[in-house]
């Protein structure tokens, strides 16, 4: 009689990265904000390797605001090391489709105001 073989456990999914991102100036917010994403998002400079779809939990601080906004986003953009035009290595994190994220997107766009229409380069496009 054969001995029972233990069932293999499914590998646990990696825990999401937790990143604190404090954006202190309006120019830095403009450079990091990604309005292309329907729910909004931000670029996070990092040397850590990520893949599209990886979960990232961030605590985002905006210029001149004491509040930190918790965001459970997903990597939707990757700028690799040594990217063209000396772009900073990092990831674009898309905000989730929820009311808190929509409010955060509106708050960011309120802070940026007319800067959103600027032709100045950003860290993404």
CSV table of C-alpha atoms in Angstrom, one decimal:
chain,number,residue,atom,x,y,z
A,1,UNK,CA,0.0,0.0,0.0
A,2,UNK,CA,1.4,3.4,-1.0
A,3,UNK,CA,1.8,6.1,1.5
A,4,UNK,CA,-0.3,9.2,1.1
A,5,UNK,CA,1.5,12.1,-0.7
A,6,UNK,CA,1.0,15.5,1.0
A,7,UNK,CA,-0.9,18.0,-1.1
A,8,UNK,CA,1.3,20.7,-2.5
A,9,UNK,CA,0.3,24.1,-1.2
A,10,UNK,CA,-0.2,26.8,-3.8
A,11,UNK,CA,2.5,29.4,-3.6
A,12,UNK,CA,1.2,32.4,-1.7
A,13,UNK,CA,1.0,35.5,-3.7
A,14,UNK,CA,3.6,38.1,-2.8
A,15,UNK,CA,2.4,40.8,-0.4
A,16,UNK,CA,2.0,44.1,-2.0
A,17,UNK,CA,4.8,46.6,-1.6
A,18,UNK,CA,4.1,49.4,0.8
A,19,UNK,CA,5.5,52.8,-0.3
A,20,UNK,CA,5.3,56.2,1.3
A,21,UNK,CA,5.4,58.9,-1.3
A,22,UNK,CA,5.6,62.5,-0.1
A,23,UNK,CA,5.2,65.0,-2.9
A,24,UNK,CA,6.2,68.4,-1.4
A,25,UNK,CA,6.0,70.7,-4.4
A,26,UNK,CA,3.4,71.4,-7.2
A,27,UNK,CA,6.1,70.9,-9.8
A,28,UNK,CA,6.9,67.4,-8.5
A,29,UNK,CA,3.2,66.5,-8.4
A,30,UNK,CA,2.9,67.6,-12.0
A,31,UNK,CA,5.9,65.5,-13.0
A,32,UNK,CA,4.5,62.4,-11.1
A,33,UNK,CA,0.8,62.6,-11.9
A,34,UNK,CA,-0.5,60.3,-14.7
A,35,UNK,CA,-3.8,61.7,-16.0
A,36,UNK,CA,-3.7,59.1,-18.8
A,37,UNK,CA,-5.1,56.5,-16.4
A,38,UNK,CA,-8.9,56.8,-16.3
A,39,UNK,CA,-8.8,56.8,-12.5
A,40,UNK,CA,-5.6,58.7,-12.2
A,41,UNK,CA,-2.2,57.5,-11.0
A,42,UNK,CA,1.3,58.5,-10.0
A,43,UNK,CA,4.8,57.7,-11.0
A,44,UNK,CA,7.0,56.4,-8.2
A,45,UNK,CA,10.8,56.5,-8.7
A,46,UNK,CA,12.2,53.2,-7.6
A,47,UNK,CA,15.1,50.8,-8.5
A,48,UNK,CA,13.0,47.8,-7.3
A,49,UNK,CA,11.8,45.4,-10.0
A,50,UNK,CA,8.1,45.3,-10.6
A,51,UNK,CA,5.8,43.7,-13.2
A,52,UNK,CA,2.7,45.1,-14.8
A,53,UNK,CA,-0.2,44.2,-12.5
A,54,UNK,CA,1.8,44.0,-9.3
A,55,UNK,CA,-0.1,45.4,-6.3
A,56,UNK,CA,1.3,48.4,-4.6
A,57,UNK,CA,-0.1,50.0,-1.4
A,58,UNK,CA,1.0,53.6,-1.1
A,59,UNK,CA,0.6,56.3,1.4
A,60,UNK,CA,0.6,59.5,-0.7
A,61,UNK,CA,1.2,62.9,0.7
A,62,UNK,CA,0.3,66.0,-1.4
A,63,UNK,CA,1.9,69.4,-1.3
A,64,UNK,CA,1.0,71.5,1.7
A,65,UNK,CA,-1.4,68.9,3.1
A,66,UNK,CA,-0.9,67.0,6.3
A,67,UNK,CA,-3.2,64.2,5.3
A,68,UNK,CA,-1.8,61.0,3.8
A,69,UNK,CA,-4.0,59.2,1.2
A,70,UNK,CA,-3.9,55.4,1.3
A,71,UNK,CA,-4.1,53.9,-2.2
A,72,UNK,CA,-4.1,50.2,-3.1
A,73,UNK,CA,-3.0,50.5,-6.7
A,74,UNK,CA,-1.5,48.4,-9.4
A,75,UNK,CA,1.6,48.8,-11.5
A,76,UNK,CA,0.5,49.9,-15.0
A,77,UNK,CA,3.6,51.5,-16.3
A,78,UNK,CA,7.3,50.7,-16.0
A,79,UNK,CA,10.3,52.9,-16.9
A,80,UNK,CA,13.3,50.6,-16.9
A,81,UNK,CA,16.8,51.5,-15.9
A,82,UNK,CA,18.7,53.4,-18.6
A,83,UNK,CA,15.5,54.4,-20.4
A,84,UNK,CA,15.6,56.8,-23.3
A,85,UNK,CA,15.9,60.5,-22.7
A,86,UNK,CA,17.4,60.0,-19.3
A,87,UNK,CA,13.9,59.1,-17.8
A,88,UNK,CA,13.9,58.2,-14.1
A,89,UNK,CA,13.6,54.5,-13.4
A,90,UNK,CA,10.3,53.6,-11.7
A,91,UNK,CA,6.7,52.5,-12.0
A,92,UNK,CA,3.4,54.2,-12.7
A,93,UNK,CA,0.8,53.1,-10.3
A,94,UNK,CA,-2.8,53.3,-11.4
A,95,UNK,CA,-5.4,54.2,-8.8
A,96,UNK,CA,-8.2,51.7,-8.2
A,97,UNK,CA,-11.8,52.4,-9.4
A,98,UNK,CA,-13.4,53.5,-6.1
A,99,UNK,CA,-14.8,56.7,-4.6
A,100,UNK,CA,-11.7,57.4,-2.5
A,101,UNK,CA,-9.5,57.3,-5.6
A,102,UNK,CA,-11.9,59.5,-7.6
A,103,UNK,CA,-11.7,62.0,-4.8
A,104,UNK,CA,-7.9,61.8,-4.7
A,105,UNK,CA,-7.8,62.3,-8.5
A,106,UNK,CA,-10.0,65.4,-8.2
A,107,UNK,CA,-7.9,66.8,-5.4
A,108,UNK,CA,-4.7,66.3,-7.4
A,109,UNK,CA,-6.3,68.0,-10.4
A,110,UNK,CA,-7.5,70.8,-8.2
A,111,UNK,CA,-4.0,71.4,-6.9
A,112,UNK,CA,-2.5,71.3,-10.4
A,113,UNK,CA,-5.2,73.5,-11.9
A,114,UNK,CA,-4.0,75.1,-15.2
A,115,UNK,CA,-0.7,73.1,-14.9
A,116,UNK,CA,-2.5,70.1,-16.3
A,117,UNK,CA,-2.6,71.7,-19.7
A,118,UNK,CA,1.2,72.4,-19.6
A,119,UNK,CA,3.5,71.2,-22.3
A,120,UNK,CA,6.3,70.6,-19.8
A,121,UNK,CA,7.7,67.1,-19.8
A,122,UNK,CA,6.7,64.7,-17.0
A,123,UNK,CA,8.3,61.5,-15.7
A,124,UNK,CA,5.9,59.4,-17.8
A,125,UNK,CA,5.2,60.9,-21.2
